[in-house]
Coordinates of C-alpha atoms in Angstrom, one line a residue:
M1 CA -70.5 -16.1 -40.6
S2 CA -67.6 -16.9 -42.5
W3 CA -65.6 -14.1 -41.3
L4 CA -66.2 -14.1 -38.2
S5 CA -65.3 -17.9 -37.8
R6 CA -62.1 -16.8 -39.3
L7 CA -61.6 -13.9 -36.7
L8 CA -62.8 -15.6 -33.4
G9 CA -62.5 -19.7 -34.2
G10 CA -59.3 -21.9 -33.0
Q11 CA -56.8 -19.4 -31.7
P12 CA -54.6 -20.3 -28.9
A13 CA -54.7 -18.5 -25.7
A14 CA -51.0 -16.2 -25.6
K15 CA -49.8 -14.1 -22.7
A16 CA -50.9 -10.4 -24.7
A17 CA -54.6 -11.6 -24.0
V18 CA -57.3 -9.2 -24.2
R19 CA -58.9 -8.8 -20.6
P20 CA -61.8 -7.8 -19.2
A21 CA -61.1 -3.5 -19.2
A22 CA -60.3 -1.8 -15.8
V23 CA -62.0 1.4 -16.9
A24 CA -65.9 2.4 -18.0
G25 CA -66.7 0.6 -20.5
P26 CA -69.4 1.5 -23.6
G27 CA -72.2 -0.1 -21.6
D28 CA -71.7 3.1 -19.1
A29 CA -74.0 5.3 -19.3
P30 CA -72.9 8.7 -21.3
P31 CA -71.5 11.1 -19.1
K32 CA -74.8 13.8 -19.7
L33 CA -77.3 11.6 -18.3
A34 CA -75.6 10.0 -15.1
G35 CA -76.8 11.0 -11.6
A36 CA -80.0 10.4 -9.8
K37 CA -81.2 13.4 -11.5
I38 CA -80.9 11.9 -14.8
A39 CA -83.0 9.1 -13.7
T40 CA -86.0 11.3 -11.7
D41 CA -86.4 13.4 -14.7
A42 CA -86.7 10.2 -16.9
A43 CA -89.5 9.0 -14.7
A44 CA -91.6 11.8 -15.2
A45 CA -90.4 12.8 -18.2
E46 CA -93.0 9.6 -20.3
G47 CA -93.4 11.2 -23.8
P48 CA -95.2 10.0 -26.4
P49 CA -96.4 5.9 -26.4
F50 CA -93.0 4.1 -28.3
L51 CA -95.1 3.6 -31.2
C52 CA -95.7 7.0 -32.0
W53 CA -92.3 8.1 -31.3
L54 CA -91.1 5.5 -33.6
F55 CA -93.5 7.0 -36.7
G56 CA -93.3 10.2 -35.6
T57 CA -97.3 10.8 -34.9
P58 CA -99.1 12.2 -32.4
L59 CA -101.5 10.1 -30.7
A60 CA -105.2 9.2 -32.4
E61 CA -108.6 9.8 -30.8
P62 CA -109.1 7.0 -27.8
G63 CA -110.5 4.0 -28.1
L64 CA -109.5 1.0 -30.6
T65 CA -110.6 1.6 -34.2
P66 CA -111.5 -1.6 -35.7
Q67 CA -108.7 -1.3 -38.3
E68 CA -107.0 -1.7 -34.8
Q69 CA -108.9 -4.6 -33.4
Q70 CA -108.1 -6.2 -36.5
A71 CA -104.7 -5.7 -36.9
L72 CA -104.6 -7.0 -33.1
A73 CA -106.5 -9.8 -33.2
Q74 CA -104.0 -10.7 -36.3
I75 CA -100.9 -10.6 -33.7
D76 CA -102.9 -12.4 -31.3
Q77 CA -102.6 -15.5 -34.2
V78 CA -99.4 -15.0 -34.4
L79 CA -98.8 -15.3 -31.0
A80 CA -101.1 -18.4 -30.8
Q81 CA -99.0 -20.6 -32.9
P82 CA -96.9 -23.4 -31.5
A83 CA -93.8 -21.8 -33.4
L84 CA -93.2 -18.2 -34.9
P85 CA -93.6 -18.9 -38.7
P86 CA -89.9 -18.2 -40.3
E87 CA -90.6 -16.0 -42.9
L88 CA -91.5 -13.5 -39.1
L89 CA -88.1 -14.2 -37.7
P90 CA -85.7 -10.5 -37.7
R91 CA -83.1 -11.0 -40.8
A92 CA -79.4 -13.0 -39.6
A93 CA -81.4 -14.1 -36.6
S94 CA -79.9 -17.8 -37.3
V95 CA -76.5 -16.4 -36.7
V96 CA -77.5 -15.2 -32.8
P97 CA -76.6 -18.4 -31.4
Q98 CA -73.2 -18.9 -33.1
L99 CA -72.1 -15.1 -32.5
I100 CA -72.4 -15.3 -29.2
A101 CA -70.9 -18.7 -29.0
M102 CA -67.9 -17.6 -30.5
L103 CA -67.4 -13.9 -28.1
R104 CA -67.5 -16.4 -25.6
Q105 CA -63.9 -17.3 -26.2
H106 CA -61.7 -15.3 -23.5
D107 CA -58.0 -15.2 -23.2
L108 CA -57.9 -14.4 -27.0
P109 CA -54.2 -12.6 -28.4
V110 CA -54.4 -8.7 -29.3
A111 CA -52.0 -9.5 -31.9
A112 CA -53.9 -12.5 -33.8
L113 CA -57.0 -10.4 -33.3
S114 CA -55.3 -7.2 -34.6
E115 CA -54.8 -9.1 -37.9
R116 CA -57.9 -10.5 -38.3
I117 CA -60.4 -7.8 -37.4
A118 CA -57.9 -5.8 -40.0
K119 CA -59.6 -7.9 -42.8
D120 CA -62.8 -6.2 -42.2
P121 CA -62.8 -2.5 -42.1
I122 CA -66.6 -2.5 -40.7
V123 CA -65.5 -4.3 -37.6
A124 CA -62.4 -2.4 -37.5
A125 CA -64.4 0.9 -38.0
E126 CA -66.4 0.4 -35.1
V127 CA -64.0 -1.6 -33.1
L128 CA -61.3 1.9 -33.3
R129 CA -64.6 3.9 -33.3
M130 CA -65.8 2.6 -29.8
A131 CA -62.4 2.7 -27.9
G132 CA -62.0 6.4 -29.7
S133 CA -65.6 7.2 -27.6
A134 CA -66.1 9.6 -24.5
Y135 CA -66.2 6.6 -22.4
Y136 CA -62.6 6.1 -23.1
S137 CA -61.5 10.2 -23.7
R138 CA -60.2 10.4 -20.4
M139 CA -57.3 7.5 -21.8
G140 CA -56.1 10.2 -24.8
P141 CA -56.5 9.3 -28.8
V142 CA -56.2 5.6 -29.9
Q143 CA -52.8 5.5 -32.1
D144 CA -53.8 1.7 -33.8
L145 CA -56.1 -1.4 -33.7
A146 CA -53.9 -2.9 -31.1
Q147 CA -54.5 -0.7 -28.8
A148 CA -57.6 0.0 -29.8
I149 CA -58.2 -3.7 -28.4
Q150 CA -56.8 -3.8 -25.7
R151 CA -58.2 -0.7 -24.4
L152 CA -61.9 -2.1 -24.9
G153 CA -61.2 -5.2 -23.4
V154 CA -63.4 -8.5 -24.2
E155 CA -66.4 -7.3 -22.8
G156 CA -66.0 -3.7 -25.5
L157 CA -64.9 -6.0 -28.3
Q158 CA -68.0 -8.3 -27.3
M159 CA -70.1 -5.3 -28.0
A160 CA -68.5 -4.1 -31.1
I161 CA -69.1 -7.2 -32.8
S162 CA -72.8 -7.6 -31.7
R163 CA -73.8 -4.1 -33.0
V164 CA -71.5 -5.1 -36.6
V165 CA -73.3 -8.6 -36.7
L166 CA -76.9 -8.1 -35.6
R167 CA -77.5 -4.8 -37.0
P168 CA -79.1 -6.5 -40.3
M169 CA -81.8 -7.6 -37.6
Y170 CA -82.5 -4.1 -38.1
Q171 CA -82.5 -3.7 -42.0
A172 CA -85.9 -4.8 -44.1
S173 CA -87.0 -4.4 -48.1
P174 CA -87.8 -1.0 -49.5
G175 CA -91.7 -0.1 -49.1
T176 CA -92.4 -2.6 -46.5
L177 CA -93.7 -1.2 -43.1
T178 CA -90.7 -2.2 -41.5
A179 CA -88.4 -0.1 -44.0
S180 CA -90.5 3.0 -42.8
V181 CA -88.9 2.3 -39.1
A182 CA -86.0 0.6 -39.6
P183 CA -83.7 3.7 -38.8
R184 CA -85.4 4.6 -35.7
L185 CA -85.7 1.3 -34.6
W186 CA -82.3 1.0 -35.0
E187 CA -81.6 3.9 -33.1
H188 CA -83.8 3.3 -30.0
A189 CA -81.6 -0.3 -30.2
D190 CA -78.4 1.2 -30.2
A191 CA -79.1 3.7 -27.2
L192 CA -81.2 0.8 -24.9
S193 CA -78.4 -1.7 -25.6
R194 CA -76.0 0.8 -24.0
H195 CA -78.1 2.1 -21.5
C196 CA -79.2 -1.8 -20.2
A197 CA -75.4 -2.7 -20.3
G198 CA -74.3 0.1 -17.7
G199 CA -77.7 -0.7 -15.6
A200 CA -76.9 -4.3 -15.3
R201 CA -73.3 -3.8 -14.4
Q202 CA -74.6 -1.7 -11.6
A203 CA -77.4 -4.7 -10.4
G204 CA -74.7 -7.2 -10.6
L205 CA -75.6 -8.4 -13.7
S206 CA -73.8 -9.4 -16.8
P207 CA -73.4 -5.9 -19.1
F208 CA -72.9 -8.0 -21.7
D209 CA -76.2 -10.2 -21.3
G210 CA -78.0 -6.0 -21.1
Y211 CA -76.1 -5.0 -23.7
L212 CA -77.9 -8.1 -25.9
A213 CA -81.5 -7.0 -24.1
G214 CA -81.6 -4.0 -25.2
L215 CA -80.3 -4.3 -28.6
L216 CA -82.3 -7.6 -29.4
L217 CA -85.8 -6.2 -27.9
D218 CA -87.0 -4.5 -30.7
T219 CA -86.7 -7.4 -32.2
G220 CA -90.2 -8.4 -31.2
W221 CA -91.4 -5.0 -33.1
T222 CA -89.9 -6.3 -36.7
V223 CA -91.7 -9.5 -35.9
L224 CA -95.2 -7.5 -35.7
F225 CA -94.7 -5.5 -38.2
H226 CA -93.5 -8.7 -40.9
A227 CA -97.0 -10.6 -39.3
L228 CA -99.1 -6.7 -40.2
Q229 CA -97.2 -6.2 -43.6
R230 CA -98.4 -10.2 -44.1
G231 CA -101.5 -9.5 -43.1
G232 CA -102.1 -6.7 -45.1
Q233 CA -102.5 -3.8 -42.5
T234 CA -99.4 -1.4 -44.2
D235 CA -101.5 1.7 -43.6
L236 CA -101.3 1.6 -39.5
T237 CA -99.6 4.8 -38.8
R238 CA -101.3 6.8 -36.0
F239 CA -102.2 5.1 -33.5
S240 CA -104.9 5.6 -30.4
A241 CA -103.8 5.1 -26.3
E242 CA -105.0 1.7 -26.1
A243 CA -103.8 0.6 -29.4
A244 CA -100.0 1.6 -29.1
A245 CA -99.8 0.2 -25.6
A246 CA -101.6 -3.4 -26.3
F247 CA -99.2 -3.7 -29.7
Q248 CA -96.1 -2.8 -27.4
Q249 CA -97.4 -5.4 -24.7
R250 CA -97.4 -8.2 -28.0
A251 CA -93.9 -6.9 -29.3
H252 CA -92.2 -7.5 -26.0
R253 CA -94.4 -11.1 -26.4
L254 CA -93.1 -12.0 -29.9
F255 CA -89.4 -11.2 -28.7
G256 CA -89.8 -13.0 -26.0
R257 CA -90.5 -15.9 -28.3
V258 CA -87.7 -15.7 -30.9
A259 CA -85.5 -15.0 -27.6
E260 CA -86.3 -18.3 -26.4
T261 CA -85.0 -20.1 -28.8
W262 CA -81.2 -18.4 -28.4
Q263 CA -79.9 -19.9 -25.7
I264 CA -77.1 -17.5 -25.1
T265 CA -76.5 -17.4 -21.2
P266 CA -79.1 -18.7 -18.7
A267 CA -80.0 -15.2 -17.3
F268 CA -80.6 -14.5 -20.5
S269 CA -83.3 -17.4 -21.7
A270 CA -84.7 -16.7 -18.4
F271 CA -85.5 -13.5 -19.2
A272 CA -86.7 -14.3 -22.8
A273 CA -89.0 -17.0 -21.3
D274 CA -90.3 -14.5 -19.1
A275 CA -91.0 -12.0 -21.3
A276 CA -92.6 -14.5 -23.5
R277 CA -95.0 -14.4 -21.0
V278 CA -95.3 -11.5 -18.9
P279 CA -95.8 -8.1 -20.2
L280 CA -93.1 -5.8 -19.4
G281 CA -94.0 -3.5 -17.0
Q282 CA -95.5 -6.4 -14.5
S283 CA -92.1 -8.7 -14.9
H284 CA -90.3 -9.2 -12.2
D285 CA -87.1 -11.2 -13.6
P286 CA -84.0 -8.8 -13.2
M287 CA -83.5 -8.3 -16.1
A288 CA -86.8 -6.9 -17.2
T289 CA -86.4 -4.4 -14.1
T290 CA -82.9 -3.4 -15.5
L291 CA -84.6 -2.6 -18.9
R292 CA -87.5 -0.7 -17.4
T293 CA -84.8 1.6 -16.4
A294 CA -82.8 1.6 -18.9
Q295 CA -85.9 2.6 -21.7
S296 CA -86.0 5.2 -19.9
L297 CA -82.7 6.9 -19.6
C298 CA -83.2 5.6 -23.8
M299 CA -85.9 7.5 -24.7
L300 CA -84.7 11.1 -22.8
E301 CA -81.2 10.4 -24.4
L302 CA -83.2 10.5 -27.8
A303 CA -86.1 13.0 -26.9
T304 CA -82.7 15.2 -25.9
A305 CA -80.5 14.3 -29.2
A306 CA -84.0 15.8 -31.1
A307 CA -84.2 19.1 -29.3

């Protein structure tokens, strides 16, 4: 976090400051997926259970197997604990509150940001990539880092930095259960964050809260896989429909348990508390409602890209 502290800490406000961009931001759905028809298609195209997509395997025979029952019981034991064991938490989970506190600063001077972002090649590359993406294509090519920052605005810059800093949460040690699905888990989280940000904007919610909800939701899966790994369940690769649904509900609860400790914003905290207790499909929380639609659009995008 030292580079991020240097990047955003203690900078005075200036006249030439980053302001929220007036154009469509990175949270908007890609043009090829926009419109009511896509929403209808997404609702109809359920596809395989998420867990089967994650492992790239077909559904197993109906009915819970003894191994699946044992694995679910292990997760239930974790959920029954007052606090989640630290060794199960995703990598870099402790940086989330620090990151959000820093990114909540506004009126950041473009010149100072450009100078400091340029010192971190990874962040600079992400800022330039996002500013030059299809979302901003009508504005022409990006000439330099300062123009990229001005184009993204506060909201876009928050998303770009969050994407870089939080990505390690989806990395895992080689040979583990999490490592076998980490690339797809990140691919899903990355796409879900964009769709959830766009949906949040349309629903009158904070797009950045939506972006973070989508980006962090799958950390529940990393906790679940760490728990299974610790319990010796390392050869689960095919799942019955019943098990896939049960694991998904528990992953959502695990996300809520982790996210409750982050205290990002009141709306995000309410969503996290809701997730820890209410299945996503039954929730009336505004962010959960947005997330359900974003999930369908996200899976449609990933299926289209793979076709």
